[in-house]
Amino acid sequence: MSPVLHVVHPEPVPPPGDPSALDEAEARRVDFIWSGVMVGSLALVFALLSVFGGVAVPVLLALTGAYAFNPLVTLLEKRGVDRTWGTSILFFAGTLLMVGAGLYLVPVFRDEAAKLPGFFQRASTQVVPQVESLLGVSLPDLVSQRTAELGEKASELLQSAGPTAARLVASFAGNTARFAATLLGLSVVPVLAFFFLQDYPRLMGRIQDLLPRRSVALATQRFREVDEVLSAFVQGQLTVGAILSVLYAVGLSVARIDLAIAIGLIAGFGNMVPYLGTGIGVVLAVLGVLLSWQGPWQLAVVAATFIIGQLAEGFVITPRVVGEKVGLAPVAVIIAVLAFGELFGFVGILLAVPASAILKVVLSVVLQRYRRTQLYKGSVQAP
């Protein structure tokens, strides 16, 4: 479990005689107002998503992309690259990466789908008897019968999958308004993300200019703490995910699974939601082993890969890469994803981590101010 980070720092101390200096009562009032505004803003975001989801979701995805890639563009800017050119370079590299991934994955998935009929046929004649001999028990006849039927009908299912998908697309496209809105929403996300990323410093500066002048230092510090928790979690987990993806992809390649790279990426980056990525990766890896069965040694390699990966992540990778920067414990992430997913569906899952980061800082700020009150210190009697 990642260590808990106490993110609230003492408010900035202004130079002596600075008219913007805040006493404890003013600082408490600013912090409470800031906390209320942040909670209210989260509520407003979810309300807008519920009412204007078709418009709000693309804007939200674009803002998320701009926030995630802003450090890379800023790094290029510090090295003398114009921000517009840096944003263009980043988008061009991302497009090439997506096209390359598509060119790799489409043929691999097509080849794996072509193996399904043979897999089900082998399962009915070879795998089921091997499982029975391994367990020392006889499986119900229903298992063998259903496996054999799947083997016979797999080719028909694959042949009908294409026309069925085409009919679904045609049916969806029949509703012209919905189809056009969906295409427009998907196409506008990268355009909005480009302009948000290009103007990111200017947008942040304008928001800062709206803050009251006496409280700007303290409010800016609080926003910086939210960014510290959120960016540390996202950047840390992306780094951990990349390392785990390499470990899993190498291990599954040793096991001679055709989809080793794809499964490794899913299991590695899916680790941002603790245990979910690993669980999905194990299921996909076992399915990949069954589709390319060469012997029990494959299962042993897959098991060793995920065991070594989890041990390395828990005892080496996360402590060394993330350290004490992450302020969101795995159990908090799991609860947040489940809660927001239940309340707001897929969009809630996407917003679970940033909303939790904001609420964590808000709670830390409120607790800090509470511990400075006379009620907490006990120097006066509570009414």
Short mmCIF file of C-alpha atoms in Angstrom, two decimals:
data_model
loop_
_atom_site.label_atom_id
_atom_site.label_comp_id
_atom_site.label_asym_id
_atom_site.label_seq_id
_atom_site.Cartn_x
_atom_site.Cartn_y
_atom_site.Cartn_z
CA MET A 1 0.00 0.00 0.00
CA SER A 2 1.32 3.44 -0.93
CA PRO A 3 2.18 5.72 1.99
CA VAL A 4 -0.28 8.46 2.82
CA LEU A 5 0.90 11.93 1.91
CA HIS A 6 0.09 14.91 4.12
CA VAL A 7 -0.25 17.40 1.32
CA VAL A 8 -1.27 20.52 3.21
CA HIS A 9 1.64 22.89 3.58
CA PRO A 10 1.73 25.97 5.79
CA GLU A 11 0.34 28.96 3.97
CA PRO A 12 2.97 31.17 2.33
CA VAL A 13 4.48 33.70 4.73
CA PRO A 14 4.51 37.17 3.11
CA PRO A 15 7.36 39.61 3.71
CA PRO A 16 7.04 41.81 6.81
CA GLY A 17 4.73 44.76 6.21
CA ASP A 18 3.08 43.15 3.17
CA PRO A 19 -0.55 44.37 3.13
CA SER A 20 -1.67 40.99 1.78
CA ALA A 21 -0.60 39.21 4.99
CA LEU A 22 -3.45 37.14 6.44
CA ASP A 23 -4.07 36.53 10.10
CA GLU A 24 -5.41 33.17 11.30
CA ALA A 25 -9.05 34.21 11.09
CA GLU A 26 -8.68 35.50 7.51
CA ALA A 27 -6.67 32.44 6.44
CA ARG A 28 -9.31 30.16 7.95
CA ARG A 29 -12.06 32.00 6.11
CA VAL A 30 -10.14 31.79 2.80
CA ASP A 31 -9.50 28.07 3.25
CA PHE A 32 -13.14 27.33 4.09
CA ILE A 33 -14.36 29.37 1.11
CA TRP A 34 -11.83 27.62 -1.14
CA SER A 35 -12.95 24.21 0.14
CA GLY A 36 -16.60 25.07 -0.48
CA VAL A 37 -15.84 26.32 -3.99
CA MET A 38 -13.93 23.13 -4.85
CA VAL A 39 -16.72 20.84 -3.59
CA GLY A 40 -19.32 22.99 -5.35
CA SER A 41 -17.29 22.90 -8.58
CA LEU A 42 -17.18 19.10 -8.47
CA ALA A 43 -20.93 18.99 -7.95
CA LEU A 44 -21.42 21.40 -10.87
CA VAL A 45 -19.22 19.29 -13.15
CA PHE A 46 -21.21 16.14 -12.43
CA ALA A 47 -24.49 18.04 -12.84
CA LEU A 48 -23.39 19.34 -16.24
CA LEU A 49 -22.31 15.84 -17.26
CA SER A 50 -25.74 14.52 -16.30
CA VAL A 51 -27.65 17.21 -18.20
CA PHE A 52 -25.31 18.13 -21.07
CA GLY A 53 -23.23 14.98 -21.39
CA GLY A 54 -22.91 15.25 -25.18
CA VAL A 55 -21.16 18.61 -24.85
CA ALA A 56 -19.50 18.30 -21.45
CA VAL A 57 -17.78 14.93 -22.04
CA PRO A 58 -15.68 16.05 -25.08
CA VAL A 59 -14.66 19.23 -23.25
CA LEU A 60 -13.77 17.24 -20.14
CA LEU A 61 -11.71 14.72 -22.13
CA ALA A 62 -9.90 17.56 -23.90
CA LEU A 63 -9.08 19.30 -20.62
CA THR A 64 -7.86 16.00 -19.16
CA GLY A 65 -5.57 15.46 -22.13
CA ALA A 66 -4.22 19.00 -21.88
CA TYR A 67 -3.50 18.56 -18.17
CA ALA A 68 -1.82 15.19 -18.70
CA PHE A 69 0.48 16.31 -21.52
CA ASN A 70 1.22 19.83 -20.28
CA PRO A 71 4.45 18.73 -18.48
CA LEU A 72 5.87 17.34 -21.73
CA VAL A 73 5.09 20.50 -23.70
CA THR A 74 6.46 22.62 -20.85
CA LEU A 75 9.67 20.58 -20.91
CA LEU A 76 10.04 21.18 -24.65
CA GLU A 77 9.32 24.87 -24.09
CA LYS A 78 12.12 25.07 -21.52
CA ARG A 79 14.47 23.59 -24.11
CA GLY A 80 13.72 26.43 -26.50
CA VAL A 81 10.87 24.88 -28.53
CA ASP A 82 7.93 27.20 -29.19
CA ARG A 83 4.82 26.02 -27.34
CA THR A 84 2.78 25.75 -30.54
CA TRP A 85 5.50 23.68 -32.18
CA GLY A 86 5.86 21.54 -29.05
CA THR A 87 2.14 20.85 -29.00
CA SER A 88 2.21 19.97 -32.70
CA ILE A 89 5.16 17.63 -32.25
CA LEU A 90 3.43 15.88 -29.37
CA PHE A 91 0.19 15.40 -31.32
CA PHE A 92 2.09 14.16 -34.38
CA ALA A 93 4.00 11.62 -32.27
CA GLY A 94 0.77 10.51 -30.60
CA THR A 95 -0.91 10.03 -34.00
CA LEU A 96 1.99 7.94 -35.27
CA LEU A 97 1.86 5.83 -32.10
CA MET A 98 -1.88 5.20 -32.46
CA VAL A 99 -1.56 4.31 -36.14
CA GLY A 100 1.33 1.95 -35.38
CA ALA A 101 -0.63 0.30 -32.58
CA GLY A 102 -3.59 -0.17 -34.92
CA LEU A 103 -1.43 -1.67 -37.66
CA TYR A 104 0.01 -4.09 -35.11
CA LEU A 105 -3.15 -5.03 -33.22
CA VAL A 106 -5.65 -5.47 -36.08
CA PRO A 107 -3.77 -8.31 -37.83
CA VAL A 108 -2.94 -9.97 -34.50
CA PHE A 109 -6.57 -9.93 -33.35
CA ARG A 110 -7.67 -11.21 -36.76
CA ASP A 111 -5.21 -14.10 -36.54
CA GLU A 112 -6.31 -14.91 -32.99
CA ALA A 113 -9.98 -14.89 -34.02
CA ALA A 114 -9.14 -17.34 -36.81
CA LYS A 115 -7.72 -19.72 -34.17
CA LEU A 116 -10.96 -19.87 -32.16
CA PRO A 117 -12.59 -22.73 -34.13
CA GLY A 118 -9.50 -24.90 -33.76
CA PHE A 119 -9.24 -23.97 -30.08
CA PHE A 120 -12.77 -25.12 -29.28
CA GLN A 121 -12.28 -28.31 -31.26
CA ARG A 122 -9.04 -29.07 -29.39
CA ALA A 123 -10.70 -28.19 -26.11
CA SER A 124 -13.38 -30.82 -26.60
CA THR A 125 -10.92 -33.54 -27.60
CA GLN A 126 -7.70 -32.66 -25.73
CA VAL A 127 -7.99 -29.93 -23.10
CA VAL A 128 -11.01 -31.35 -21.26
CA PRO A 129 -9.44 -34.84 -20.94
CA GLN A 130 -6.17 -33.25 -19.76
CA VAL A 131 -8.00 -31.20 -17.13
CA GLU A 132 -9.84 -34.33 -15.96
CA SER A 133 -6.59 -36.28 -15.62
CA LEU A 134 -4.91 -33.36 -13.86
CA LEU A 135 -7.74 -32.92 -11.34
CA GLY A 136 -8.40 -36.63 -11.02
CA VAL A 137 -12.14 -36.11 -11.50
CA SER A 138 -14.52 -36.32 -14.42
CA LEU A 139 -16.08 -33.08 -15.60
CA PRO A 140 -19.81 -33.08 -16.27
CA ASP A 141 -20.84 -34.26 -19.71
CA LEU A 142 -22.43 -30.86 -20.24
CA VAL A 143 -18.98 -29.24 -20.37
CA SER A 144 -17.73 -31.57 -23.07
CA GLN A 145 -20.96 -31.29 -25.05
CA ARG A 146 -21.00 -27.48 -24.96
CA THR A 147 -17.31 -27.28 -25.88
CA ALA A 148 -17.84 -29.59 -28.84
CA GLU A 149 -20.85 -27.55 -29.98
CA LEU A 150 -18.82 -24.35 -29.77
CA GLY A 151 -16.09 -25.97 -31.84
CA GLU A 152 -18.62 -26.89 -34.54
CA LYS A 153 -20.33 -23.49 -34.54
CA ALA A 154 -17.27 -21.28 -34.06
CA SER A 155 -16.69 -20.88 -37.78
CA GLU A 156 -20.32 -19.94 -38.33
CA LEU A 157 -20.17 -17.44 -35.48
CA LEU A 158 -17.04 -15.82 -36.88
CA GLN A 159 -18.53 -15.61 -40.37
CA SER A 160 -21.69 -13.98 -39.03
CA ALA A 161 -19.79 -11.58 -36.74
CA GLY A 162 -18.90 -9.20 -39.57
CA PRO A 163 -22.43 -8.81 -40.98
CA THR A 164 -23.84 -8.49 -37.46
CA ALA A 165 -21.42 -5.69 -36.62
CA ALA A 166 -22.26 -4.00 -39.92
CA ARG A 167 -25.99 -4.18 -39.12
CA LEU A 168 -25.38 -2.66 -35.68
CA VAL A 169 -23.40 0.20 -37.21
CA ALA A 170 -26.06 0.74 -39.84
CA SER A 171 -28.80 0.71 -37.20
CA PHE A 172 -26.91 3.27 -35.12
CA ALA A 173 -26.20 5.38 -38.18
CA GLY A 174 -29.91 5.29 -39.01
CA ASN A 175 -30.45 7.77 -36.22
CA THR A 176 -28.70 10.55 -38.11
CA ALA A 177 -28.72 13.09 -35.31
CA ARG A 178 -27.18 10.73 -32.74
CA PHE A 179 -24.63 9.41 -35.21
CA ALA A 180 -23.57 12.91 -36.26
CA ALA A 181 -23.36 14.09 -32.64
CA THR A 182 -21.19 11.12 -31.70
CA LEU A 183 -18.83 11.62 -34.64
CA LEU A 184 -18.63 15.34 -33.94
CA GLY A 185 -17.92 14.73 -30.24
CA LEU A 186 -15.14 12.25 -31.01
CA SER A 187 -13.57 14.44 -33.68
CA VAL A 188 -13.64 17.62 -31.63
CA VAL A 189 -11.75 16.15 -28.63
CA PRO A 190 -8.25 16.29 -30.19
CA VAL A 191 -8.97 19.75 -31.64
CA LEU A 192 -10.05 21.12 -28.25
CA ALA A 193 -7.16 19.33 -26.52
CA PHE A 194 -4.69 20.96 -28.93
CA PHE A 195 -5.93 24.48 -28.20
CA PHE A 196 -6.26 23.84 -24.45
CA LEU A 197 -2.71 22.49 -24.35
CA GLN A 198 -1.36 25.36 -26.42
CA ASP A 199 -3.01 27.98 -24.19
CA TYR A 200 -2.65 26.09 -20.89
CA PRO A 201 -0.40 28.66 -19.13
CA ARG A 202 -2.65 31.50 -20.29
CA LEU A 203 -5.78 29.71 -19.03
CA MET A 204 -4.19 29.09 -15.63
CA GLY A 205 -3.05 32.72 -15.47
CA ARG A 206 -6.54 34.00 -16.14
CA ILE A 207 -7.99 31.80 -13.42
CA GLN A 208 -5.37 33.10 -10.99
CA ASP A 209 -6.20 36.70 -11.95
CA LEU A 210 -9.79 36.13 -10.81
CA LEU A 211 -8.73 35.33 -7.24
CA PRO A 212 -9.04 38.08 -4.60
CA ARG A 213 -5.71 39.85 -4.27
CA ARG A 214 -5.31 39.42 -0.50
CA SER A 215 -5.95 35.68 -0.68
CA VAL A 216 -4.24 34.90 -3.98
CA ALA A 217 -1.07 33.47 -2.37
CA LEU A 218 -2.94 31.08 -0.08
CA ALA A 219 -5.50 30.05 -2.71
CA THR A 220 -2.72 29.46 -5.26
CA GLN A 221 -0.92 27.28 -2.73
CA ARG A 222 -4.05 25.17 -2.26
CA PHE A 223 -4.48 24.70 -6.00
CA ARG A 224 -0.81 23.73 -6.18
CA GLU A 225 -1.41 21.05 -3.54
CA VAL A 226 -4.26 19.57 -5.59
CA ASP A 227 -1.98 19.51 -8.62
CA GLU A 228 0.79 17.94 -6.52
CA VAL A 229 -1.39 15.03 -5.43
CA LEU A 230 -3.06 14.49 -8.79
CA SER A 231 0.05 14.84 -10.97
CA ALA A 232 2.09 12.68 -8.59
CA PHE A 233 -0.52 9.95 -8.77
CA VAL A 234 -0.99 10.10 -12.55
CA GLN A 235 2.70 10.46 -13.45
CA GLY A 236 3.76 7.91 -10.86
CA GLN A 237 1.20 5.35 -11.94
CA LEU A 238 1.97 5.90 -15.63
CA THR A 239 5.66 5.28 -14.91
CA VAL A 240 4.86 2.17 -12.87
CA GLY A 241 2.45 1.03 -15.60
CA ALA A 242 5.10 1.42 -18.29
CA ILE A 243 7.63 -0.64 -16.30
CA LEU A 244 5.05 -3.33 -15.51
CA SER A 245 3.94 -3.41 -19.17
CA VAL A 246 7.50 -4.18 -20.23
CA LEU A 247 7.85 -6.90 -17.57
CA TYR A 248 4.54 -8.51 -18.47
CA ALA A 249 5.12 -8.26 -22.23
CA VAL A 250 8.56 -9.87 -21.94
CA GLY A 251 7.31 -12.66 -19.67
CA LEU A 252 4.29 -13.41 -21.86
CA SER A 253 6.48 -13.35 -24.97
CA VAL A 254 8.67 -15.99 -23.33
CA ALA A 255 5.45 -17.99 -22.88
CA ARG A 256 4.94 -17.63 -26.66
CA ILE A 257 1.57 -15.90 -26.42
CA ASP A 258 0.73 -14.06 -29.63
CA LEU A 259 -0.94 -11.11 -27.89
CA ALA A 260 1.87 -10.70 -25.37
CA ILE A 261 2.45 -6.99 -26.01
CA ALA A 262 -1.25 -6.07 -25.99
CA ILE A 263 -1.94 -8.07 -22.83
CA GLY A 264 1.16 -6.62 -21.17
CA LEU A 265 -0.02 -3.07 -21.90
CA ILE A 266 -3.52 -3.78 -20.59
CA ALA A 267 -2.24 -5.41 -17.40
CA GLY A 268 0.47 -2.82 -16.83
CA PHE A 269 -1.45 0.41 -17.35
CA GLY A 270 -4.64 -1.10 -15.94
CA ASN A 271 -2.75 -1.19 -12.65
CA MET A 272 -3.83 2.44 -12.14
CA VAL A 273 -6.95 0.82 -10.67
CA PRO A 274 -5.29 -1.56 -8.18
CA TYR A 275 -5.69 -5.28 -8.93
CA LEU A 276 -8.12 -4.65 -11.83
CA GLY A 277 -5.42 -4.54 -14.49
CA THR A 278 -3.68 -7.58 -13.05
CA GLY A 279 -6.94 -9.55 -12.92
CA ILE A 280 -7.83 -8.73 -16.52
CA GLY A 281 -4.27 -9.48 -17.61
CA VAL A 282 -4.30 -12.91 -15.95
CA VAL A 283 -7.59 -13.83 -17.63
CA LEU A 284 -6.38 -12.67 -21.05
CA ALA A 285 -3.03 -14.42 -20.60
CA VAL A 286 -4.69 -17.71 -19.70
CA LEU A 287 -6.95 -17.37 -22.75
CA GLY A 288 -3.87 -16.64 -24.88
CA VAL A 289 -2.17 -19.76 -23.53
CA LEU A 290 -5.20 -21.87 -24.41
CA LEU A 291 -5.26 -20.43 -27.94
CA SER A 292 -1.57 -21.28 -28.45
CA TRP A 293 -1.24 -24.34 -26.20
CA GLN A 294 2.21 -25.91 -26.25
CA GLY A 295 2.36 -27.46 -22.82
CA PRO A 296 1.90 -26.84 -19.08
CA TRP A 297 5.18 -24.89 -19.01
CA GLN A 298 3.32 -21.93 -20.55
CA LEU A 299 1.01 -21.69 -17.56
CA ALA A 300 4.03 -21.85 -15.24
CA VAL A 301 5.71 -18.97 -17.13
CA VAL A 302 2.51 -16.89 -17.04
CA ALA A 303 2.10 -17.49 -13.29
CA ALA A 304 5.74 -16.62 -12.63
CA THR A 305 5.42 -13.46 -14.75
CA PHE A 306 2.50 -12.05 -12.80
CA ILE A 307 3.86 -13.12 -9.41
CA ILE A 308 7.25 -11.50 -10.10
CA GLY A 309 5.51 -8.41 -11.51
CA GLN A 310 3.32 -7.96 -8.42
CA LEU A 311 6.22 -8.52 -6.02
CA ALA A 312 8.43 -6.11 -7.94
CA GLU A 313 5.65 -3.51 -8.06
CA GLY A 314 4.92 -3.74 -4.35
CA PHE A 315 8.47 -3.91 -2.96
CA VAL A 316 10.72 -2.27 -5.58
CA ILE A 317 9.02 -0.28 -8.36
CA THR A 318 6.40 1.72 -6.44
CA PRO A 319 8.65 2.56 -3.44
CA ARG A 320 11.53 3.67 -5.67
CA VAL A 321 9.61 5.33 -8.52
CA VAL A 322 6.68 6.83 -6.65
CA GLY A 323 7.98 6.89 -3.10
CA GLU A 324 6.03 9.17 -0.78
CA LYS A 325 4.71 11.44 -3.53
CA VAL A 326 1.45 9.57 -3.98
CA GLY A 327 -1.29 10.71 -1.65
CA LEU A 328 -4.00 8.27 -2.74
CA ALA A 329 -3.81 4.83 -1.17
CA PRO A 330 -4.88 1.86 -3.33
CA VAL A 331 -7.91 1.15 -1.15
CA ALA A 332 -9.04 4.78 -1.56
CA VAL A 333 -8.71 4.50 -5.34
CA ILE A 334 -10.73 1.27 -5.43
CA ILE A 335 -13.51 2.72 -3.27
CA ALA A 336 -13.57 5.93 -5.32
CA VAL A 337 -13.77 4.08 -8.64
CA LEU A 338 -16.58 1.82 -7.37
CA ALA A 339 -18.53 4.70 -5.83
CA PHE A 340 -18.24 7.15 -8.72
CA GLY A 341 -18.80 4.38 -11.25
CA GLU A 342 -22.02 3.35 -9.51
CA LEU A 343 -23.25 6.95 -9.32
CA PHE A 344 -22.17 8.32 -12.70
CA GLY A 345 -21.28 5.33 -14.87
CA PHE A 346 -18.22 5.32 -17.14
CA VAL A 347 -17.66 9.08 -16.81
CA GLY A 348 -17.65 8.64 -13.04
CA ILE A 349 -14.87 6.07 -13.36
CA LEU A 350 -12.81 8.55 -15.41
CA LEU A 351 -13.35 11.29 -12.81
CA ALA A 352 -12.88 9.13 -9.72
CA VAL A 353 -9.15 9.78 -9.25
CA PRO A 354 -9.12 13.57 -9.87
CA ALA A 355 -12.23 14.03 -7.72
CA SER A 356 -10.62 11.99 -4.94
CA ALA A 357 -7.43 14.08 -5.15
CA ILE A 358 -9.44 17.29 -4.78
CA LEU A 359 -11.53 15.92 -1.90
CA LYS A 360 -8.38 14.69 -0.15
CA VAL A 361 -6.80 18.14 -0.20
CA VAL A 362 -10.10 19.74 0.86
CA LEU A 363 -10.36 17.37 3.82
CA SER A 364 -6.71 18.00 4.76
CA VAL A 365 -7.25 21.78 4.65
CA VAL A 366 -10.40 21.59 6.79
CA LEU A 367 -8.67 19.34 9.34
CA GLN A 368 -5.66 21.66 9.46
CA ARG A 369 -7.83 24.66 10.22
CA TYR A 370 -9.89 22.68 12.75
CA ARG A 371 -6.74 21.70 14.66
CA ARG A 372 -5.88 25.38 15.02
CA THR A 373 -9.21 26.33 16.56
CA GLN A 374 -9.71 26.93 20.26
CA LEU A 375 -12.34 24.18 20.25
CA TYR A 376 -9.74 21.58 19.23
CA LYS A 377 -6.98 22.91 21.50
CA GLY A 378 -9.33 22.86 24.46
CA SER A 379 -8.35 26.26 25.78
CA VAL A 380 -12.01 27.32 25.90
CA GLN A 381 -15.14 25.39 26.70
CA ALA A 382 -17.24 24.34 23.77
CA PRO A 383 -20.75 25.84 23.91
#
